[in-house]
């Protein structure tokens, strides 16, 4: 079973009703998924890895109702243990201390193994590609380490200096002095570099990341090996205590969380982990914060806006375009390259987040937020409507603003791309279960019954849509990554 479909129709993460503990894979507790039945079968639930969306990376699979024998459980535990890293974080900290005290010519890094080498280990890596390491390089692990490029679950896209500096300047200006970096190693790195420069107010940071290579460079109160899809700390209690200590705002040092999860990630589990972090923060506040959320910034593509706001209603999306050094598509638009679709979702008041004028942002007094200059305020909609950075235009028939490339289609009764397949609304596939266009499968009144055997007469706006198969048999299964790339391409039209 491939769970990479889970952001689209067909497979969904479900929150278990009872508090039965989920079985564990090497990445901590698994998530419960529900797969809509095919050809009249009911939905089925199964457990699969929370972090890896490709079975090649973690092949854990268990039907919800499966009874697992004691023998099997023991074997599974042994397997989970065997997949843990060979060295503990504590051990890598003492290695780092040794490494720091070496003579300059003894400091080496193995590119093939992605590890710092102590003199006694040079011999064993002599046939590998190794390089000398300067103090400056040691301070920039995100440059030194090869970005993971696993397309499905763990592609690492590193911020450009422009975006990372913008984030830090903004957070500093808002008075934050502690930054919880959840999957943002480059941000943590920049914080430490800035502290050395002594030009800015010092900031504290704690990196939570699943990439254990970072443990080589940071002490135990600077890095925790963490899975953000199930709020799992691989080091257990010890890391939990580190997080608690970090979230305690002693001497008025305000804390904020910044996360940049992999884009293929599931919104619901991420939102639930962030809520747990927020809860932990709330419990530690001395003043009355019983109904407050921890300030946060969640960096994610704009087309996830509805999903994110559904899960975290106190957030809003900003126009700021986040861009990356090593992502061919997601670069800053000003030089004529493609505009980045990645945005900031935050529960900090949008009017307090000043977007740079010299990069083409302005303040909209009506919306009380900074927007791209091209994002003109529409008097009829009373918002600055653009999501993708282009100037949108108002359609008086649809009574809303739409993408500039869309035209109103008389037969569909809505705006769409000029070459759209007439009669099928893209992105509005309707209910996967019964074919109705009125709701998604999640809200289907027939959800727990069998799927209707033929397309129910789907109606939308009183107009019957042409019948189409509920589940198109796929000639060849495309990968989740390919599908997402296609979706991206379609969304930017
Ligand atoms: N733009 C960021 C990096 C984002 S790439 C920066 O420049 O700092 C996504 C990050 O999330 C990577 O660091 C990756 O290791 C981490 N990550 C991926 N899956 C994760 C998971 N399940 N739990 C925690 N961190 C994860
Ligand atoms: Zn090596
Ligand atoms: Zn409008
Ligand atoms: Zn229209
Ligand atoms: Zn339905």
PDB file of N, CA and C in Angstrom, residues 9 406 412-416 420-430 437 440 458-460 463 465-466 468:
ATOM      1  N   UNK A   9      -7.741  12.407  -2.785  1.00  0.00           N
ATOM      2  CA  UNK A   9      -8.902  11.586  -2.488  1.00  0.00           C
ATOM      3  C   UNK A   9      -8.514  10.130  -2.340  1.00  0.00           C
ATOM      4  N   UNK A 406      -7.955  32.423 -16.377  1.00  0.00           N
ATOM      5  CA  UNK A 406      -9.252  31.764 -16.454  1.00  0.00           C
ATOM      6  C   UNK A 406     -10.248  32.597 -17.247  1.00  0.00           C
ATOM      7  N   UNK A 412     -20.201  25.452 -18.217  1.00  0.00           N
ATOM      8  CA  UNK A 412     -19.872  24.962 -16.867  1.00  0.00           C
ATOM      9  C   UNK A 412     -20.453  25.880 -15.800  1.00  0.00           C
ATOM     10  N   UNK A 413     -20.772  27.095 -16.199  1.00  0.00           N
ATOM     11  CA  UNK A 413     -21.309  28.043 -15.229  1.00  0.00           C
ATOM     12  C   UNK A 413     -20.261  28.486 -14.224  1.00  0.00           C
ATOM     13  N   UNK A 414     -18.995  28.409 -14.627  1.00  0.00           N
ATOM     14  CA  UNK A 414     -17.938  28.859 -13.731  1.00  0.00           C
ATOM     15  C   UNK A 414     -16.714  29.250 -14.538  1.00  0.00           C
ATOM     16  N   UNK A 415     -15.761  29.898 -13.884  1.00  0.00           N
ATOM     17  CA  UNK A 415     -14.522  30.260 -14.551  1.00  0.00           C
ATOM     18  C   UNK A 415     -13.563  29.068 -14.548  1.00  0.00           C
ATOM     19  N   UNK A 416     -12.833  28.914 -15.647  1.00  0.00           N
ATOM     20  CA  UNK A 416     -11.879  27.811 -15.759  1.00  0.00           C
ATOM     21  C   UNK A 416     -10.844  28.168 -16.808  1.00  0.00           C
ATOM     22  N   UNK A 420     -10.169  23.812 -20.572  1.00  0.00           N
ATOM     23  CA  UNK A 420     -10.592  22.831 -19.558  1.00  0.00           C
ATOM     24  C   UNK A 420     -11.516  21.786 -20.192  1.00  0.00           C
ATOM     25  N   UNK A 421     -11.502  20.571 -19.638  1.00  0.00           N
ATOM     26  CA  UNK A 421     -12.445  19.577 -20.148  1.00  0.00           C
ATOM     27  C   UNK A 421     -13.842  19.996 -19.689  1.00  0.00           C
ATOM     28  N   UNK A 422     -14.676  20.399 -20.610  1.00  0.00           N
ATOM     29  CA  UNK A 422     -15.959  20.986 -20.244  1.00  0.00           C
ATOM     30  C   UNK A 422     -16.827  19.967 -19.502  1.00  0.00           C
ATOM     31  N   UNK A 423     -17.404  20.414 -18.414  1.00  0.00           N
ATOM     32  CA  UNK A 423     -18.293  19.535 -17.667  1.00  0.00           C
ATOM     33  C   UNK A 423     -17.647  18.903 -16.449  1.00  0.00           C
ATOM     34  N   UNK A 424     -16.324  18.883 -16.397  1.00  0.00           N
ATOM     35  CA  UNK A 424     -15.649  18.324 -15.224  1.00  0.00           C
ATOM     36  C   UNK A 424     -14.923  19.451 -14.502  1.00  0.00           C
ATOM     37  N   UNK A 425     -15.231  19.628 -13.268  1.00  0.00           N
ATOM     38  CA  UNK A 425     -14.578  20.704 -12.542  1.00  0.00           C
ATOM     39  C   UNK A 425     -13.270  20.206 -11.955  1.00  0.00           C
ATOM     40  N   UNK A 426     -12.162  20.771 -12.386  1.00  0.00           N
ATOM     41  CA  UNK A 426     -10.877  20.298 -11.855  1.00  0.00           C
ATOM     42  C   UNK A 426     -10.767  20.619 -10.378  1.00  0.00           C
ATOM     43  N   UNK A 427     -10.214  19.711  -9.632  1.00  0.00           N
ATOM     44  CA  UNK A 427     -10.026  19.945  -8.204  1.00  0.00           C
ATOM     45  C   UNK A 427     -11.319  19.796  -7.412  1.00  0.00           C
ATOM     46  N   UNK A 428     -12.418  19.545  -8.121  1.00  0.00           N
ATOM     47  CA  UNK A 428     -13.673  19.370  -7.400  1.00  0.00           C
ATOM     48  C   UNK A 428     -14.275  18.037  -7.803  1.00  0.00           C
ATOM     49  N   UNK A 429     -13.500  17.013  -7.532  1.00  0.00           N
ATOM     50  CA  UNK A 429     -13.896  15.692  -7.982  1.00  0.00           C
ATOM     51  C   UNK A 429     -15.123  15.180  -7.238  1.00  0.00           C
ATOM     52  N   UNK A 430     -15.540  15.946  -6.242  1.00  0.00           N
ATOM     53  CA  UNK A 430     -16.731  15.536  -5.519  1.00  0.00           C
ATOM     54  C   UNK A 430     -16.454  14.378  -4.583  1.00  0.00           C
ATOM     55  N   UNK A 437     -21.477  15.791  -6.001  1.00  0.00           N
ATOM     56  CA  UNK A 437     -20.603  16.948  -6.062  1.00  0.00           C
ATOM     57  C   UNK A 437     -20.845  17.882  -4.876  1.00  0.00           C
ATOM     58  N   UNK A 440     -17.420  16.185   0.024  1.00  0.00           N
ATOM     59  CA  UNK A 440     -16.275  15.301  -0.146  1.00  0.00           C
ATOM     60  C   UNK A 440     -16.575  14.012   0.607  1.00  0.00           C
ATOM     61  N   UNK A 458     -24.974  13.286 -10.209  1.00  0.00           N
ATOM     62  CA  UNK A 458     -24.356  14.367  -9.461  1.00  0.00           C
ATOM     63  C   UNK A 458     -24.885  15.703  -9.943  1.00  0.00           C
ATOM     64  N   UNK A 459     -25.337  16.469  -9.015  1.00  0.00           N
ATOM     65  CA  UNK A 459     -25.870  17.767  -9.400  1.00  0.00           C
ATOM     66  C   UNK A 459     -25.041  18.866  -8.776  1.00  0.00           C
ATOM     67  N   UNK A 460     -24.929  19.909  -9.496  1.00  0.00           N
ATOM     68  CA  UNK A 460     -24.200  21.060  -8.982  1.00  0.00           C
ATOM     69  C   UNK A 460     -24.831  22.281  -9.598  1.00  0.00           C
ATOM     70  N   UNK A 463     -27.520  21.846 -12.251  1.00  0.00           N
ATOM     71  CA  UNK A 463     -27.236  21.347 -13.590  1.00  0.00           C
ATOM     72  C   UNK A 463     -26.634  19.954 -13.491  1.00  0.00           C
ATOM     73  N   UNK A 465     -24.396  16.951 -14.256  1.00  0.00           N
ATOM     74  CA  UNK A 465     -23.095  16.813 -14.905  1.00  0.00           C
ATOM     75  C   UNK A 465     -23.066  15.520 -15.690  1.00  0.00           C
ATOM     76  N   UNK A 466     -22.300  15.493 -16.752  1.00  0.00           N
ATOM     77  CA  UNK A 466     -22.192  14.237 -17.495  1.00  0.00           C
ATOM     78  C   UNK A 466     -21.651  13.138 -16.582  1.00  0.00           C
ATOM     79  N   UNK A 468     -19.514  10.280 -15.160  1.00  0.00           N
ATOM     80  CA  UNK A 468     -18.128   9.870 -15.380  1.00  0.00           C
ATOM     81  C   UNK A 468     -17.823   8.764 -14.395  1.00  0.00           C
TER      82      UNK A 468
END
